Short mmCIF file of C-alpha atoms and ligand atoms in Angstrom, two decimals:
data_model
loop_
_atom_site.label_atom_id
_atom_site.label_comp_id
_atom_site.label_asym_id
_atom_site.label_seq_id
_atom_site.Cartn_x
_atom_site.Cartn_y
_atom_site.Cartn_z
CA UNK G 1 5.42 -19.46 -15.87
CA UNK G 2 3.70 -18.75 -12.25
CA UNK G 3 1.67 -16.88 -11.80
CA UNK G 4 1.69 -13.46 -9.71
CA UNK G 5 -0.10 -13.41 -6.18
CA UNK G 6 -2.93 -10.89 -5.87
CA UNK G 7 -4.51 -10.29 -2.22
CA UNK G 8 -7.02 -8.45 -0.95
CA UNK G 9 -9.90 -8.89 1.69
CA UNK G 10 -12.89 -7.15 2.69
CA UNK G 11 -14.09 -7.03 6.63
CA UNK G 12 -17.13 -8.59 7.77
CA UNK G 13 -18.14 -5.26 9.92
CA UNK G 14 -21.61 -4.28 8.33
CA UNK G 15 -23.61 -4.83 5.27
CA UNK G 16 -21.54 -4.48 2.02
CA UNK G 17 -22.20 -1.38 0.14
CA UNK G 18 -22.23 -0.67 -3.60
CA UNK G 19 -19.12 0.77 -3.12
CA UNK G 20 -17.82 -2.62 -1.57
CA UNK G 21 -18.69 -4.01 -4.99
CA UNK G 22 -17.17 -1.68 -7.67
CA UNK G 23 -14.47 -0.91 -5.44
CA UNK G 24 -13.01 -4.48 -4.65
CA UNK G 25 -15.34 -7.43 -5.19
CA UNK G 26 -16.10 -6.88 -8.26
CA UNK G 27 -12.28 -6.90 -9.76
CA UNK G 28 -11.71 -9.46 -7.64
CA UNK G 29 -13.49 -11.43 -10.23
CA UNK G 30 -12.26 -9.48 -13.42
CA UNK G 31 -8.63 -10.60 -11.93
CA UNK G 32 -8.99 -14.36 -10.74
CA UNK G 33 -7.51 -16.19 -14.24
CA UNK G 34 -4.25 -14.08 -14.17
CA UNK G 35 -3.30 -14.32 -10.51
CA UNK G 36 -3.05 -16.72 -7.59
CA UNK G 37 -5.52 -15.08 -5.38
CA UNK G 38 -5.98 -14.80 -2.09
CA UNK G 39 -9.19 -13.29 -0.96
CA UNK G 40 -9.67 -13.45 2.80
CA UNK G 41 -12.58 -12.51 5.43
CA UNK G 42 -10.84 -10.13 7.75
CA UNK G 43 -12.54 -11.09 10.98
CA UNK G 44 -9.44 -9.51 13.02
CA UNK G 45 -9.51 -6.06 11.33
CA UNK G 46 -13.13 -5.70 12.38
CA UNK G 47 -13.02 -5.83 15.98
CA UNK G 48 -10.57 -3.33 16.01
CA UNK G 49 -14.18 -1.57 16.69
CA UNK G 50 -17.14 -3.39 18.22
CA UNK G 51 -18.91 -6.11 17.09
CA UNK G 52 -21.23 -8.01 18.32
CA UNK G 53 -20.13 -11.53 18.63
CA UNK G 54 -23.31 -13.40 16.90
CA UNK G 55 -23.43 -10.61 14.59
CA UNK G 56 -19.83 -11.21 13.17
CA UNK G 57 -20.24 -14.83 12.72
CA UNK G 58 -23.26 -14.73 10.85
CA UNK G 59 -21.62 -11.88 8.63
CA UNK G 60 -18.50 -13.76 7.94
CA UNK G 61 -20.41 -16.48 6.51
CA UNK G 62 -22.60 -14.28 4.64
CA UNK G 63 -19.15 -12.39 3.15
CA UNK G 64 -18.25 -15.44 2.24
CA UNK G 65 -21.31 -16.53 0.20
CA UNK G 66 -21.42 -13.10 -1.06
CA UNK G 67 -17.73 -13.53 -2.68
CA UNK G 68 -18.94 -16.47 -4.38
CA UNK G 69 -22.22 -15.20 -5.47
CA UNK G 70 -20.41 -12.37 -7.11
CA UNK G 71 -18.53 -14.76 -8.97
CA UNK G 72 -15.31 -16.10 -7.13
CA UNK G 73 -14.27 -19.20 -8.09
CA UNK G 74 -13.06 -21.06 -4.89
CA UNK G 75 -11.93 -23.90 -6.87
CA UNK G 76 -9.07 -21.52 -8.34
CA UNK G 77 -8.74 -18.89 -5.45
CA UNK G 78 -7.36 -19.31 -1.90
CA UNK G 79 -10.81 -17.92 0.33
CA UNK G 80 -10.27 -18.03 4.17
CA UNK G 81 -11.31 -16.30 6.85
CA UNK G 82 -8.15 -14.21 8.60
CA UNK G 83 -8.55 -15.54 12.13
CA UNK G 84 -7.88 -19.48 11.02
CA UNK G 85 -4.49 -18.51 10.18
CA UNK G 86 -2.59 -17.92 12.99
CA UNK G 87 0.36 -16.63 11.33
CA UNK G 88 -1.35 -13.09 10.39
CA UNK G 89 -1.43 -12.16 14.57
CA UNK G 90 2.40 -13.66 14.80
CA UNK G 91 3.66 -11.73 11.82
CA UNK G 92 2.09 -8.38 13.15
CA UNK G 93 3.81 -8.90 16.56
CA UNK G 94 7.35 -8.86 14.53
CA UNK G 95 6.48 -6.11 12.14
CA UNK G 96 5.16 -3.38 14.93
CA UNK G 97 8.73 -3.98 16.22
CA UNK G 98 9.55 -1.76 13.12
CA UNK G 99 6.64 0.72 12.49
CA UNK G 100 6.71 3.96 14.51
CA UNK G 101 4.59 5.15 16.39
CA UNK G 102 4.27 8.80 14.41
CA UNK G 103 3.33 6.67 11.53
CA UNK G 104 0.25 5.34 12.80
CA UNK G 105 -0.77 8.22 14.40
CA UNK G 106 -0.89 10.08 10.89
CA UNK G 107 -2.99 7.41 8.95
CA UNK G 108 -6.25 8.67 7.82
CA UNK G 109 -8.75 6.17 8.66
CA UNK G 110 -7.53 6.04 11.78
CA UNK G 111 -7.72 9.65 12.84
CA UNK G 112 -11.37 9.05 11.35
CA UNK G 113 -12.22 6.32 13.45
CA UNK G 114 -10.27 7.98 16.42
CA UNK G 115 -13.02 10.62 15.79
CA UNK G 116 -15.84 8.22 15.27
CA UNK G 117 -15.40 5.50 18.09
CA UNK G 118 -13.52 8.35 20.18
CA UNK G 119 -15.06 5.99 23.31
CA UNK G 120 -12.54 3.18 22.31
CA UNK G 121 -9.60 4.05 20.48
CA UNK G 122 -7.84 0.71 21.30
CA UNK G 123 -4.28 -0.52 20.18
CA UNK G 124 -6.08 -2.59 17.81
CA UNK G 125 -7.15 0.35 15.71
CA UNK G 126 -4.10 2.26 15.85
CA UNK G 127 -2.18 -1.46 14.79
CA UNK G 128 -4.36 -2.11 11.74
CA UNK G 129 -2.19 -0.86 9.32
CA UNK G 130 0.46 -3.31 10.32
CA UNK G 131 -1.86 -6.51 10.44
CA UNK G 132 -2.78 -5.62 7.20
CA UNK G 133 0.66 -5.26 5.89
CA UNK G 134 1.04 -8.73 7.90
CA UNK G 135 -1.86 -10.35 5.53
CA UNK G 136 -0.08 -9.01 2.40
CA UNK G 137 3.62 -9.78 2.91
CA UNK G 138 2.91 -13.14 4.16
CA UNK G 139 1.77 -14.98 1.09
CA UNK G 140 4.95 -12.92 -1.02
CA UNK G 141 1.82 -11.00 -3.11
CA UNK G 142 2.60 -8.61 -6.03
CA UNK G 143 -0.81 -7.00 -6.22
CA UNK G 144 -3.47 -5.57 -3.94
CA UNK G 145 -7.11 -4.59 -5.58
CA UNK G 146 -7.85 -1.73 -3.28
CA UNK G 147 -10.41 1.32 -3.36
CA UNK G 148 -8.95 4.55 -3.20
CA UNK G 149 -9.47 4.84 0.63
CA UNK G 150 -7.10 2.18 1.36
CA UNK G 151 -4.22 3.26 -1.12
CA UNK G 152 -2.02 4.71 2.13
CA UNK G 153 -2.34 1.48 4.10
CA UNK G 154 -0.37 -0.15 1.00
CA UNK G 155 2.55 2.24 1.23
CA UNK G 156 2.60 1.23 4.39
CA UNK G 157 3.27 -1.87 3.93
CA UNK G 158 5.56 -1.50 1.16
CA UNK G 159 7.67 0.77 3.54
CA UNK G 160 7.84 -1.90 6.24
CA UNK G 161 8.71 -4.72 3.39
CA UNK G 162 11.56 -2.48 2.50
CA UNK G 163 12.54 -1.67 5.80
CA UNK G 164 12.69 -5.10 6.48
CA UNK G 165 14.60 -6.02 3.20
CA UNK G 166 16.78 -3.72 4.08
CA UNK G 167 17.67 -4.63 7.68
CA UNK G 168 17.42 -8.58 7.34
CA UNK G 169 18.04 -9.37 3.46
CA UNK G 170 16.23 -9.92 0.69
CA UNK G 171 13.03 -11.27 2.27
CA UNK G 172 9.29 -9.73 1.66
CA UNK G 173 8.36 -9.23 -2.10
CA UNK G 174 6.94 -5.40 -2.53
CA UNK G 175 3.34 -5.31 -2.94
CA UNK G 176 1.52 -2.98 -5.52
CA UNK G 177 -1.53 -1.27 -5.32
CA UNK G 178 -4.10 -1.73 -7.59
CA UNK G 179 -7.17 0.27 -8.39
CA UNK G 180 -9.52 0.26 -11.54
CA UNK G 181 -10.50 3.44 -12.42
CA UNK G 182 -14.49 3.25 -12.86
CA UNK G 183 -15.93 2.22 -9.01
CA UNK G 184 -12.92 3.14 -7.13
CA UNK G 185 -14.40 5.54 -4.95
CA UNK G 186 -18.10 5.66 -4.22
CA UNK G 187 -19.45 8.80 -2.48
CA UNK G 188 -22.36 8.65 0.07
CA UNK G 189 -25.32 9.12 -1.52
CA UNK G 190 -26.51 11.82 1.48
CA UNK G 191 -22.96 13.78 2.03
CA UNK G 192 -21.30 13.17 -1.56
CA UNK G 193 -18.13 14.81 -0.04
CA UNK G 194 -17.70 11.78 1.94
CA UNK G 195 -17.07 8.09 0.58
CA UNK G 196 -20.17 5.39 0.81
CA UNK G 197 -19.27 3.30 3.99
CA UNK G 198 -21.04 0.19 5.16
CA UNK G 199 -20.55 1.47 9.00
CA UNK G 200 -22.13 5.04 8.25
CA UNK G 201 -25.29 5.69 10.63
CA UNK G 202 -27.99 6.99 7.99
CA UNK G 203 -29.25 4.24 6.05
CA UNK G 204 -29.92 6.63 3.17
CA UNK G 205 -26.61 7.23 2.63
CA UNK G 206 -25.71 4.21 1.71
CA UNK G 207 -26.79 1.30 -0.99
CA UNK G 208 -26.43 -2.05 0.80
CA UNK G 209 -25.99 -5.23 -1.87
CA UNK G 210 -28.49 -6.47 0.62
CA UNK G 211 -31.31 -3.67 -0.74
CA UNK G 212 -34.48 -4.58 -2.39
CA UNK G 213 -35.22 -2.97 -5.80
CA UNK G 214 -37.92 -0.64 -4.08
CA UNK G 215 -35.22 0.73 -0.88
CA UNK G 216 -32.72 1.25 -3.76
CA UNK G 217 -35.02 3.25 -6.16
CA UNK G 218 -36.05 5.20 -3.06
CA UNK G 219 -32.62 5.97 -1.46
CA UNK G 220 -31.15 7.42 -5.10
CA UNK G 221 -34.37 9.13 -5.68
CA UNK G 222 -33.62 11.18 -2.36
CA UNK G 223 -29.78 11.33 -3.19
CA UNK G 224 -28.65 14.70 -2.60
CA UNK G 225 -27.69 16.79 -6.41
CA UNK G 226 -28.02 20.48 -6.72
CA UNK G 227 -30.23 22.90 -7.76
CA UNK G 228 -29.03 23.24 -11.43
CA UNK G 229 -30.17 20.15 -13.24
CA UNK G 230 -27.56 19.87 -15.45
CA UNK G 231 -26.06 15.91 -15.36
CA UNK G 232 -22.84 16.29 -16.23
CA UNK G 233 -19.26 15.43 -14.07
CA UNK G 234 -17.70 18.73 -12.70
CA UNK G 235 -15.65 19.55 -9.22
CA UNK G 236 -18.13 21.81 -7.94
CA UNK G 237 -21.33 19.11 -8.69
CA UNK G 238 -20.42 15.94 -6.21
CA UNK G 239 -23.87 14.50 -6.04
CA UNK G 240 -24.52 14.32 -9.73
CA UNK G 241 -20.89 13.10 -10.20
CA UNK G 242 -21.08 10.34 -7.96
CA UNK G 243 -24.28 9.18 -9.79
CA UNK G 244 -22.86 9.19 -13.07
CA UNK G 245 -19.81 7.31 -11.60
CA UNK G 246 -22.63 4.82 -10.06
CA UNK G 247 -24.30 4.24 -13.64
CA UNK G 248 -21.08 4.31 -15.70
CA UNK G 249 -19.79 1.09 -13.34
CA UNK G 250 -22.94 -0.85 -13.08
CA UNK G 251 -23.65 -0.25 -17.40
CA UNK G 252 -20.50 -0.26 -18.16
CA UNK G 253 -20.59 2.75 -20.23
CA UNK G 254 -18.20 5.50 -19.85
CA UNK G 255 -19.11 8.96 -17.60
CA UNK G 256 -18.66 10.75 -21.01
CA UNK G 257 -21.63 8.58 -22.47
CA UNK G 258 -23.50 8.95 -19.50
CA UNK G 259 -23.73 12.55 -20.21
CA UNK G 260 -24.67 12.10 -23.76
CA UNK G 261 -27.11 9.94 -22.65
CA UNK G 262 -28.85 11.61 -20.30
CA UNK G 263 -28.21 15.28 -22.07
CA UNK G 264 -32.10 17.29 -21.61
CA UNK G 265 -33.40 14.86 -19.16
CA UNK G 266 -34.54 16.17 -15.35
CA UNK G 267 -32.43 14.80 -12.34
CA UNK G 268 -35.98 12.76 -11.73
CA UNK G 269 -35.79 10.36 -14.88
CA UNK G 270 -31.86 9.96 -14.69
CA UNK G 271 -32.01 9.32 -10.65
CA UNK G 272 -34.75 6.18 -11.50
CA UNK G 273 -32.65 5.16 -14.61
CA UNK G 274 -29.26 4.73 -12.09
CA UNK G 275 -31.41 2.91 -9.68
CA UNK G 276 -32.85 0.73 -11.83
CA UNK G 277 -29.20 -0.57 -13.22
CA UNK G 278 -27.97 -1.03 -10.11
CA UNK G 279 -30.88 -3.00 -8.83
CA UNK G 280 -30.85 -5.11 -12.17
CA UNK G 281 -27.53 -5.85 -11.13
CA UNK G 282 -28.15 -6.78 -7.77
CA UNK G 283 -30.54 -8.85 -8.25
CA UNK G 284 -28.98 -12.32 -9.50
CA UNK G 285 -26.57 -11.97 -7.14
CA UNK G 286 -28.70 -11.49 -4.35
CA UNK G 287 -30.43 -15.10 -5.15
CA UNK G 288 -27.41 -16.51 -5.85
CA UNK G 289 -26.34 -15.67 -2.17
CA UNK G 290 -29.25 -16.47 -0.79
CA UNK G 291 -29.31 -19.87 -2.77
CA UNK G 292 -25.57 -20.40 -1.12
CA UNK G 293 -26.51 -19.80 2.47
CA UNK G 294 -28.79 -22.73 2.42
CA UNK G 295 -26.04 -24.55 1.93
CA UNK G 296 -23.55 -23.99 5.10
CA UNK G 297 -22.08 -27.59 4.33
CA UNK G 298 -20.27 -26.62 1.39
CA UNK G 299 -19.80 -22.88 2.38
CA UNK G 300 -17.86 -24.80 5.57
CA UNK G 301 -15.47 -26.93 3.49
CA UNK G 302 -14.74 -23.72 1.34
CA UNK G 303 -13.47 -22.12 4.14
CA UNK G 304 -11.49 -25.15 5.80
CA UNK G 305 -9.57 -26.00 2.32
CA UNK G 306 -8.82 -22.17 2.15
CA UNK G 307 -7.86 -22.31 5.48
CA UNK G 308 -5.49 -25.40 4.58
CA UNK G 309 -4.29 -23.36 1.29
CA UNK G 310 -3.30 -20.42 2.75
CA UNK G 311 -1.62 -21.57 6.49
CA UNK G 312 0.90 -23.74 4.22
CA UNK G 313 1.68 -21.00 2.81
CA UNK G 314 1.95 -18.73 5.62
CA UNK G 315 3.81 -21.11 7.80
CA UNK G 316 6.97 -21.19 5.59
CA UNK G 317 6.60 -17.75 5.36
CA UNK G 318 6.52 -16.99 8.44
CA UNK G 319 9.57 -19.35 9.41
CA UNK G 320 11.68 -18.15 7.21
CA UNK G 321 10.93 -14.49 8.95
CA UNK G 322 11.35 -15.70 12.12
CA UNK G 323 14.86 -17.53 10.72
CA UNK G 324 15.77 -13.86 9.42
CA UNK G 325 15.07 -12.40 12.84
CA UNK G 326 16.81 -14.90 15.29
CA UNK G 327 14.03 -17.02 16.87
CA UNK G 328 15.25 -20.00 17.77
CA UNK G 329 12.78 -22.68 15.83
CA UNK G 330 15.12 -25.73 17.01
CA UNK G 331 18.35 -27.34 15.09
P1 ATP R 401 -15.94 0.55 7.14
O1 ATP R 401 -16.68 1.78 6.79
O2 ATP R 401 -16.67 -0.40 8.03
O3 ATP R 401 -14.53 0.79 7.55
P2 ATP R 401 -15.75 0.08 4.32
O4 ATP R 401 -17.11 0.22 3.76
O5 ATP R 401 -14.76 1.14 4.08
O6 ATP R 401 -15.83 -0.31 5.84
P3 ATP R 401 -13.85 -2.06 3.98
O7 ATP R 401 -14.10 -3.43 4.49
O8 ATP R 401 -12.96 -1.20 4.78
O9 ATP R 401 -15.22 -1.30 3.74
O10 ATP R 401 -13.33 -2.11 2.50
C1 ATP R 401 -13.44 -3.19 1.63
C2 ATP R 401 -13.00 -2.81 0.25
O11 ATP R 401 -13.99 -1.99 -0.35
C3 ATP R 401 -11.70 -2.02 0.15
O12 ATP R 401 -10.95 -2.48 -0.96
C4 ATP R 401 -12.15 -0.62 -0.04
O13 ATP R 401 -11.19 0.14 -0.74
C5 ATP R 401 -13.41 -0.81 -0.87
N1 ATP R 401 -14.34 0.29 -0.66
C6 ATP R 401 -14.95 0.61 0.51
N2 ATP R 401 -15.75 1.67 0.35
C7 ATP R 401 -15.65 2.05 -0.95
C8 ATP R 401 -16.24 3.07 -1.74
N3 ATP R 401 -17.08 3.93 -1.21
N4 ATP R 401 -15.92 3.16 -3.05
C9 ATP R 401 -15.07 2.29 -3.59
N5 ATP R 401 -14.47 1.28 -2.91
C10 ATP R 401 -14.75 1.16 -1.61
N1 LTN R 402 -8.40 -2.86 5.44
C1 LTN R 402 -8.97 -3.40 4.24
C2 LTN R 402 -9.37 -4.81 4.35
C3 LTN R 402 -8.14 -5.61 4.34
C4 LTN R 402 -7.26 -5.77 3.23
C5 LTN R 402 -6.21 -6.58 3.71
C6 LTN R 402 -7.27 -5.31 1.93
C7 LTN R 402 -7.62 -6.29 5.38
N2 LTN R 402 -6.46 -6.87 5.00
C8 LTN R 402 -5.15 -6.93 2.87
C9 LTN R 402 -6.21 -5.66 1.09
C10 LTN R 402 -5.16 -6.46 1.58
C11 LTN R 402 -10.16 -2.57 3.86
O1 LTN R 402 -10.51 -2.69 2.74
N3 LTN R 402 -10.72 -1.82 4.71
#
């Protein structure tokens, strides 16, 4: 039997956060036997704010190595960077000829960025759901290993598969969502309100896979908690959930057995004990990244055989949309 196609793709637009990890990469790897995966470097997503041009080349190569290091296979998955396959930009340019206007304007992240980068709130950023629904629909995927934070921009493009279904035929399979429960949403270790973000300004906030054991023990140890010193989950104690969320997916143990675990102790003791597990975690994969950078040869033909993989597939793809549509693609 085939197998289903799973997609997902990070952007190269800062330093990868914890968060980044529990939240996508990691599953990534938990899912690569079962599925045809696509993983992909989304290079066009992340100028939809600035970047600095030397900056995002050297990132997108370190993304890549960092996919690897964590343990994707590239001999079984499809890994490419976004801007070598020109079909993503040509399938966006059908599909915002059916998304509205209203629709973009009410997506979260982009009122949040609208807020953020209020100095450049470019067509790009408003568009983003729709290139993303673009990298999706093109390779006919069933599942998409999201984070919480990116759950709307999959309806999204589930409503524009439909739409287009619906208007041209049978054409785009529906996508689902897919979200593991442990590591799905990380909350800044400074405002735990807020979700961890690799673009947020205070360092401290935070924990880049790129930290060294001491700058991790020393941004939880400051991680914002309460005055209480009970460590246990509850609504109205974010900073001490988040942290037992943090240990329970780098140990593996449940949030439940965190508690037990840590029942009696001070916030001191249980702060060093979650930074210790993440930075045991960390570490191999930091050398094995660093061990794969040395090595731009093969990280190079990684990239142009996923670049092969995945334009064959979105060229037909793509043709058969542009068939449904009308374009004329010769006799
Ligand atoms: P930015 O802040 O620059 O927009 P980001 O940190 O949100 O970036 P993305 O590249 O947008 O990172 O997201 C990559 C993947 O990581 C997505 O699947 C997203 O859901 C997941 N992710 C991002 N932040 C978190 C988080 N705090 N907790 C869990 N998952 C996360
Ligand atoms: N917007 C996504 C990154 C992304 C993506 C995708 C994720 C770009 N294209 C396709 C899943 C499927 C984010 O995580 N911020």
């Amino acid at each position: 039997m085939e197998k289903k196609v799973l997609y997902s793709a990070v952007q190269p637009s800062g330093n990868l956060t914890i968060g980044n990890y529990t939240g996508a990469i990691r599953n990534w790897v938990k899912l690569q036997n079962e599925y045809e995966c696509y993983y992909a470097i989304a290079n066009m997503h992340a100028i939809t704010v600035r970047q600095e041009p030397a900056e995002l080349r050297r990132r997108t190569v370190e993304l890549l190595a960092l996919y690897i290091a964590c343990g994707v296979d590239p001999a079984h998955c499809t890994l490419y960077v976004q801007s070598q396959v020109p079909q993503h930009a040509e399938l966006t340019w059908v599909l915002n000829t059916m998304t509205y206007v209203g629709e973009m304007e009410r997506m979260t992240q982009f009122k949040d960025k609208s807020a953020k980068h209020a100095e450049n709130i470019n067509m790009g950023l408003m568009d983003y759901p729709v290139l993303m629904a673009a990298d999706i629909l093109l390779y006919q995927t069933d599942i998409v290993p999201v984070g919480v934070d990116q759950r709307q921009h999959l309806e999204i493009a589930r409503d524009i598969a439909v739409r287009f279904n619906n208007r041209y035929g049978e054409t785009f399979r529906v996508p689902e969502a897919y979200t593991l429960k442990e590591g799905a949403k990380i909350a800044s270790l400074q405002e735990p309100t807020k979700k961890m973000s690799k673009s947020d300004e205070n360092p401290n906030a935070s924990v880049y896979l790129s930290d060294d054991r001491d700058t991790i023990l020393r941004k939880f140890r400051r991680a914002v908690t309460d005055s209480d010193n009970r460590i246990v989950a509850a609504e109205d104690k974010p900073g001490v959930t988040n942290l037992l969320n943090i240990y329970s997916a780098f140990s593996g143990c449940t949030v439940a057995e965190a508690e037990k675990q840590f029942e009696g102790k001070g916030y001191g003791d249980f702060k060093l004990a979650v930074g210790e597990t993440v930075a045991d975690v960390l570490a191999p994969v930091q050398a094995e990244q660093k061990r794969l950078l040395a090595d731009k040869a093969y990280l190079n033909q990684v990239l142009r055989e996923g670049a092969e993989r995945a334009y064959k597939a979105a060229r037909k793809m793509l043709s058969k949309v542009y068939r449904k549509i009308g374009f004329y693609q010769g006799e």
